[in-house]
Amino acid sequence: KTFPAWRVDSPQVTPTRRHNSRSTSLIQNGSINVVFCKGPSRLSTRSHTCGELCSRHIGEEVTLCGWVQYLRQDLFVILRDFSGLVQVLVPHDESKHELRNTFCGLSVESVLMVKGRVKRRPEGQENKNMPTGEIEVCAESVEVLNTCRTLPFEIKDFVKKSEAMRMQYRYLDLRSPQMQANLRLRSRLVMKMREYLCYQHGFVDVETPTLFKTNSWGIEFLVPSREAGKFYCLPQSPQQFKQLLMVAGLDRYFQLARCYRDEGSKPDRQPEFTQVDIEMSFVEQGGIRALVEGLLQYSWPEEKGFVTTPFPCVTYEQAMQDYGVDKPDTRFGMKLTDVTEIFQDTRIGWMRDAVTQSHGCVQAIRVPEGSKHLKGKDMESLKNTAQTQFTQPLPLTSCCLASLLQRPLLGKLRLQCAELLEGHGVRVRDPAVFHFLWVVDFPLFLPKEDAPGQLESAHHPFTAPVPQDVPLLYSEPHKVRGQHYDLVLNGCEVGGGSIRIHNSAQQRYILQNVLKEDVVLLTHLLEALECGAPPHGGIALGLDRLVSIIVGSPSIRDVIAFPKSFRGHDLMSNAPDFVVEEELKPYCISVVWPSVEGADRSPAPPPED
Amino acid sequence: KTFPAWRVDSPQVTPTRRHNSRSTSLIQNGSINVVFCKGPSRLSTRSHTCGELCSRHIGEEVTLCGWVQYLRQDLFVILRDFSGLVQVLVPHDESKHELRNTFCGLSVESVLMVKGRVKRRPEGQENKNMPTGEIEVCAESVEVLNTCRTLPFEIKDFVKKSEAMRMQYRYLDLRSPQMQANLRLRSRLVMKMREYLCYQHGFVDVETPTLFKTNSWGIEFLVPSREAGKFYCLPQSPQQFKQLLMVAGLDRYFQLARCYRDEGSKPDRQPEFTQVDIEMSFVEQGGIRALVEGLLQYSWPEEKGFVTTPFPCVTYEQAMQDYGVDKPDTRFGMKLTDVTEIFQDTRIGWMRDAVTQSHGCVQAIRVPEGSKHLKGKDMESLKNTAQTQFTQPLPLTSCCLASLLQRPLLGKLRLQCAELLEGHGVRVRDPAVFHFLWVVDFPLFLPKEDAPGQLESAHHPFTAPVPQDVPLLYSEPHKVRGQHYDLVLNGCEVGGGSIRIHNSAQQRYILQNVLKEDVVLLTHLLEALECGAPPHGGIALGLDRLVSIIVGSPSIRDVIAFPKSFRGHDLMSNAPDFVVEEELKPYCISVVWPSVEGADRSPAPPPED
């Protein structure tokens, strides 16, 4: 007989410890048969998981717990748990008619505990498509642990559901094999990352606060405190804390950090997301990059292939030149090629205009098999992109696209060509292949969009300049390169970091003189740099995005257990929601209803959701 | 010569990958000497940590990075990093006078990179109190990586600092050996917990949202959304999500979960804290308890002794009877003893009153050596406690304290006796000993404090009743015991959990009929229970409190990197802080200044902080 495996851990059970009739009876029986269950069945009321059963178990008595996937011909119940499916044979001899009746009345997705014996399936009835297809379990008893009402959709990967439906009944959506696999892969990946960082490199896992001080207005969530007018904010990243930990001499810090960004409108962003946050003292750029390469190689899921290191590395300038983008997808070629010289003496009017202009040039993308596949509608769509993004008509020859100066457009056209070709069945980007790329030597500052005469940080104001560019800080700051590095995977930015400024005078100069910022908000950081700050640097990897690329999902919502909708809503619990006026009082805030602005003391009844 | 160890990982270095002059020169030199550094020095600019050096390293050339702990007689610099201290010998021969000058001008806590050779200290100069006391490092070169201004306090454990000072300069406070040890122990403990859960028991690490829907008013932080009147809340725990993950078939979930509670006034609470959050399907109470026992045994720091399992277990009733509290410190005896019978025929007036009353009793605590130590002032303080808490004078005999009925008072007096004895040097509670205890069979409901006729959940409304008490739900709900278990360590509650209700009808009945709650807020959970919810249960351990007990710290602030003050302030960054009016607009809220309530459209200038 099979008993729950938690008996294994504590054979010295005292009667007061157990409260369910089952274990009490075990103790009364006197003799305890201990089954050494494998990991996921230890301490459980089951003896095995459904998916693990195979011919090795033939003859064994097992206790399974799971969901009714479906009933077949009143003869079989397919039972499912997280590990897979197994066929349960419903006995048909008269002595077992009560057992049979229980099975036959079951609704799909009911929860059962089945005890029975594992048997080899009769010859010819094996199912090669099912990992447990060699065996079946002859039911000897069944307990219905819970029933299930009619569901809004079936639990099968191939059943198409609307996004809203999936979100509203997320607990059902998560039962699908794909979502189960995604969350489990994520958990395994993260655990391996922790092993690598803790055990191979001496990192310390430190939690940093999420109730912080506001810094960058507009994209930070605010949290009202009970002191009138004072707010915490939910930080975009633990940037300041990780640097302060280095000043604190913690040496090597990492955290799977929850971060917050209030920019609901952008596609495939979440108001809260997770980053693998890393910071090291006494390190140079190469050290961080080698660390991350090793991290990904070590933690990469075996079934997804081997990650080769070191990753290739290009400068920002080179990436823009070759791909028209700072996060190139290097799984395919079609690089931008400068053909200005070839067309130096051209008589084609629009090209002439280009080459004679100062800094004018003609660039081409060679699209392999382009002339074969890209016709009519495709060409139109490429032209449209050019026109809408570039504001002037883009002539297209049969096998090349040409344009002037603006590389980002060309980068876009390159990707569009890839998409169009793929639409025709040409394999351009292999989804099973992972191309990592470092992009380095970004400019440290960029002209402000709304005031091009002023500079702003290309990444953040704590990035250290490239050492040989430091003199330029004081003369031509726009020419200074930063010690920043981006990690790109298949054309997506999956990480970014930098060597930080550890010199307080340099940090103050950049904040005050270059960026013209109010340094009062950063007093604590500037003070910290004066107190013996070590050289340090780090990186943050976007975990949600990384996992979504690994599992080949188009959306990060498929690798987050309970994501928000595009509009930032939790469609299951209906968050955010209205709160009673009473609840706002302790926080000294009141709602300003848009329609009745200026008269918000007695708010209008909340509008319909 | 010694080079950074990141070279080890990627010998196929290409020139574009490296940007610092140091590694470029390595490549130019042609031959690379690779040093296989141990964990914390891999990929670093140092070759060794200060604290690891010992006689084994004599003769080796090392590169150390660290802080100047102090200078001694212009001859020695004591260099510190996270791993410990090492003595650096400053050369005094004339050829090295520049090097000597650099050293001699250093301020304490400056950051150095020292290259030198490890030597055995001259005989008689060894320092047995210093792990590296057998050796010293003969400096050959030094680079000052950063200087340090005069600090507000010295970086030494024995230097007394005010709590406010420690918080304001947390990055200095964290440099102390004790704080470094605390954070590192916490990181190691958590990593071991993860190993145990993932690798031994098949748990899946799942992150749940912190932007959720409001549930329990008054102690949840609100986060305004951009939709007028709608708020997220920061959840007190992932309770609902963990249960929904079980409904989702995830089987075994854990998370190191950030939780939020807005109750700033309570001592030693933090607005955000961390719990080890666990939930399992197909499990009974004994399974969860055995899991947690194994978890603590496995992850317990070796230097803190061995955790013996299973933990003893008492019922709530027994705990109250023996200790007058539901979280007894079992490191010492002094149990409450019912002596009513002895005094049945007493003539002492106040005792007579007690024993003749219905349910009246006389209880005693025997305080070992009490008559020897507890005199005058001590007895006064015990009487005071009794008087203020019990509202009637408490007679005290020389070696026993007696009282009526109210056990919590007796529980308090018991602890007070222990404290008083310890004040006299009697060893009552051994701080190096860890006594775990399960407390079970709590009442499921308690009378509401403000309306004793009504019931409220003793823990939370999702706790399942003890099976044999289920019939009482419908007749005498106040008599129902819950399948709840508390984990107590040395008199502190460090965890609590329960088997949950998985039957939607039962859950609905308890919410509606027993607790008289509005079930609309929990629609999603009730619906989920109708969709094939498995039997499940779990627990949450308070990580901050657990670690603080392990390291023997009186406050959880000593095991949190950046804690808030008693009043919920971050004294370093000055959070929470005022925000500009402009920033509130997108969130459709405005501040209601207490003094000018009703006229909040143009707030008065914020008061002084």
mmCIF file of N, CA and C in Angstrom, chain A residues 218-265:
data_model
loop_
_atom_site.group_PDB
_atom_site.id
_atom_site.type_symbol
_atom_site.label_atom_id
_atom_site.label_comp_id
_atom_site.label_asym_id
_atom_site.label_seq_id
_atom_site.Cartn_x
_atom_site.Cartn_y
_atom_site.Cartn_z
ATOM 1 N N GLY A 218 6.947 61.412 -14.297
ATOM 2 C CA GLY A 218 6.160 61.067 -15.463
ATOM 3 C C GLY A 218 6.038 59.593 -15.723
ATOM 4 N N ILE A 219 7.035 58.792 -15.378
ATOM 5 C CA ILE A 219 6.870 57.359 -15.640
ATOM 6 C C ILE A 219 7.026 56.527 -14.374
ATOM 7 N N GLU A 220 6.940 57.193 -13.237
ATOM 8 C CA GLU A 220 7.029 56.459 -11.976
ATOM 9 C C GLU A 220 5.675 56.467 -11.273
ATOM 10 N N PHE A 221 5.271 55.314 -10.797
ATOM 11 C CA PHE A 221 4.060 55.260 -9.994
ATOM 12 C C PHE A 221 4.314 55.954 -8.658
ATOM 13 N N LEU A 222 3.307 56.656 -8.181
ATOM 14 C CA LEU A 222 3.404 57.321 -6.885
ATOM 15 C C LEU A 222 2.631 56.527 -5.844
ATOM 16 N N VAL A 223 3.109 56.555 -4.619
ATOM 17 C CA VAL A 223 2.402 55.903 -3.514
ATOM 18 C C VAL A 223 2.219 56.939 -2.409
ATOM 19 N N PRO A 224 0.995 57.395 -2.219
ATOM 20 C CA PRO A 224 0.783 58.409 -1.184
ATOM 21 C C PRO A 224 1.111 57.859 0.207
ATOM 22 N N SER A 225 1.767 58.686 1.016
ATOM 23 C CA SER A 225 2.039 58.305 2.402
ATOM 24 C C SER A 225 0.983 58.962 3.290
ATOM 25 N N ARG A 226 1.033 58.688 4.573
ATOM 26 C CA ARG A 226 0.049 59.288 5.481
ATOM 27 C C ARG A 226 0.418 60.707 5.876
ATOM 28 N N GLU A 227 1.547 61.187 5.364
ATOM 29 C CA GLU A 227 1.917 62.576 5.617
ATOM 30 C C GLU A 227 1.467 63.413 4.431
ATOM 31 N N ALA A 228 0.654 64.414 4.711
ATOM 32 C CA ALA A 228 0.033 65.185 3.642
ATOM 33 C C ALA A 228 1.063 65.671 2.631
ATOM 34 N N GLY A 229 0.817 65.374 1.357
ATOM 35 C CA GLY A 229 1.653 65.896 0.290
ATOM 36 C C GLY A 229 2.903 65.091 0.006
ATOM 37 N N LYS A 230 3.197 64.107 0.858
ATOM 38 C CA LYS A 230 4.416 63.325 0.654
ATOM 39 C C LYS A 230 4.101 61.981 0.004
ATOM 40 N N PHE A 231 4.930 61.630 -0.944
ATOM 41 C CA PHE A 231 4.716 60.412 -1.718
ATOM 42 C C PHE A 231 5.998 59.587 -1.776
ATOM 43 N N TYR A 232 5.827 58.276 -1.739
ATOM 44 C CA TYR A 232 6.891 57.394 -2.173
ATOM 45 C C TYR A 232 6.751 57.246 -3.684
ATOM 46 N N CYS A 233 7.747 56.649 -4.328
ATOM 47 C CA CYS A 233 7.512 56.219 -5.698
ATOM 48 C C CYS A 233 8.006 54.783 -5.835
ATOM 49 N N LEU A 234 7.469 54.094 -6.814
ATOM 50 C CA LEU A 234 7.932 52.745 -7.121
ATOM 51 C C LEU A 234 9.031 52.880 -8.164
ATOM 52 N N PRO A 235 10.237 52.443 -7.835
ATOM 53 C CA PRO A 235 11.381 52.771 -8.695
ATOM 54 C C PRO A 235 11.391 51.986 -10.009
ATOM 55 N N GLN A 236 11.939 52.640 -11.018
ATOM 56 C CA GLN A 236 12.115 52.019 -12.335
ATOM 57 C C GLN A 236 13.152 50.929 -12.318
ATOM 58 N N SER A 237 14.103 51.050 -11.405
ATOM 59 C CA SER A 237 15.154 50.048 -11.262
ATOM 60 C C SER A 237 15.877 50.366 -9.968
ATOM 61 N N PRO A 238 16.630 49.393 -9.440
ATOM 62 C CA PRO A 238 17.361 49.679 -8.185
ATOM 63 C C PRO A 238 18.684 50.377 -8.443
ATOM 64 N N GLN A 239 18.781 51.165 -9.509
ATOM 65 C CA GLN A 239 20.052 51.762 -9.916
ATOM 66 C C GLN A 239 20.818 52.413 -8.761
ATOM 67 N N GLN A 240 20.166 53.301 -8.038
ATOM 68 C CA GLN A 240 20.885 53.999 -6.972
ATOM 69 C C GLN A 240 21.283 53.044 -5.856
ATOM 70 N N PHE A 241 20.381 52.132 -5.516
ATOM 71 C CA PHE A 241 20.682 51.203 -4.423
ATOM 72 C C PHE A 241 21.846 50.288 -4.773
ATOM 73 N N LYS A 242 21.891 49.833 -6.029
ATOM 74 C CA LYS A 242 22.978 48.922 -6.368
ATOM 75 C C LYS A 242 24.322 49.648 -6.298
ATOM 76 N N GLN A 243 24.329 50.908 -6.680
ATOM 77 C CA GLN A 243 25.577 51.665 -6.579
ATOM 78 C C GLN A 243 25.931 51.926 -5.121
ATOM 79 N N LEU A 244 24.919 52.224 -4.317
ATOM 80 C CA LEU A 244 25.180 52.464 -2.896
ATOM 81 C C LEU A 244 25.688 51.194 -2.210
ATOM 82 N N LEU A 245 25.227 50.041 -2.679
ATOM 83 C CA LEU A 245 25.733 48.787 -2.109
ATOM 84 C C LEU A 245 27.215 48.603 -2.428
ATOM 85 N N MET A 246 27.635 49.087 -3.570
ATOM 86 C CA MET A 246 29.061 49.018 -3.897
ATOM 87 C C MET A 246 29.840 49.975 -2.991
ATOM 88 N N VAL A 247 29.314 51.173 -2.785
ATOM 89 C CA VAL A 247 29.948 52.103 -1.853
ATOM 90 C C VAL A 247 30.007 51.477 -0.457
ATOM 91 N N ALA A 248 28.996 50.663 -0.150
ATOM 92 C CA ALA A 248 28.932 49.990 1.150
ATOM 93 C C ALA A 248 29.913 48.825 1.245
ATOM 94 N N GLY A 249 30.641 48.555 0.170
ATOM 95 C CA GLY A 249 31.642 47.486 0.222
ATOM 96 C C GLY A 249 31.044 46.092 0.102
ATOM 97 N N LEU A 250 29.846 46.000 -0.435
ATOM 98 C CA LEU A 250 29.227 44.678 -0.547
ATOM 99 C C LEU A 250 29.883 43.841 -1.640
ATOM 100 N N ASP A 251 30.628 44.513 -2.504
ATOM 101 C CA ASP A 251 31.495 43.878 -3.500
ATOM 102 C C ASP A 251 30.743 43.335 -4.718
ATOM 103 N N ARG A 252 29.825 42.407 -4.530
ATOM 104 C CA ARG A 252 29.120 41.841 -5.680
ATOM 105 C C ARG A 252 27.658 41.630 -5.311
ATOM 106 N N TYR A 253 26.799 42.331 -5.983
ATOM 107 C CA TYR A 253 25.377 42.294 -5.665
ATOM 108 C C TYR A 253 24.585 41.775 -6.845
ATOM 109 N N PHE A 254 23.570 40.984 -6.571
ATOM 110 C CA PHE A 254 22.565 40.738 -7.611
ATOM 111 C C PHE A 254 21.205 40.638 -6.960
ATOM 112 N N GLN A 255 20.193 40.787 -7.787
ATOM 113 C CA GLN A 255 18.823 40.698 -7.317
ATOM 114 C C GLN A 255 17.929 40.439 -8.519
ATOM 115 N N LEU A 256 16.941 39.596 -8.344
ATOM 116 C CA LEU A 256 15.865 39.524 -9.329
ATOM 117 C C LEU A 256 14.901 40.620 -8.917
ATOM 118 N N ALA A 257 15.035 41.772 -9.532
ATOM 119 C CA ALA A 257 14.400 42.978 -9.002
ATOM 120 C C ALA A 257 13.096 43.290 -9.714
ATOM 121 N N ARG A 258 12.069 43.543 -8.919
ATOM 122 C CA ARG A 258 10.811 44.015 -9.483
ATOM 123 C C ARG A 258 10.953 45.510 -9.784
ATOM 124 N N CYS A 259 10.612 45.874 -10.983
ATOM 125 C CA CYS A 259 10.736 47.266 -11.402
ATOM 126 C C CYS A 259 9.385 47.761 -11.914
ATOM 127 N N TYR A 260 9.226 49.066 -11.898
ATOM 128 C CA TYR A 260 7.925 49.653 -12.224
ATOM 129 C C TYR A 260 8.103 50.781 -13.235
ATOM 130 N N ARG A 261 7.220 50.800 -14.205
ATOM 131 C CA ARG A 261 7.265 51.877 -15.179
ATOM 132 C C ARG A 261 5.839 52.152 -15.629
ATOM 133 N N ASP A 262 5.407 53.381 -15.476
ATOM 134 C CA ASP A 262 4.037 53.719 -15.821
ATOM 135 C C ASP A 262 3.991 54.284 -17.235
ATOM 136 N N GLU A 263 3.949 53.406 -18.194
ATOM 137 C CA GLU A 263 3.862 53.838 -19.588
ATOM 138 C C GLU A 263 2.942 52.877 -20.306
ATOM 139 N N GLY A 264 1.734 52.781 -19.761
ATOM 140 C CA GLY A 264 0.767 51.787 -20.196
ATOM 141 C C GLY A 264 0.547 51.706 -21.689
ATOM 142 N N SER A 265 0.748 52.808 -22.385
ATOM 143 C CA SER A 265 0.339 52.838 -23.786
ATOM 144 C C SER A 265 1.264 52.048 -24.709
#
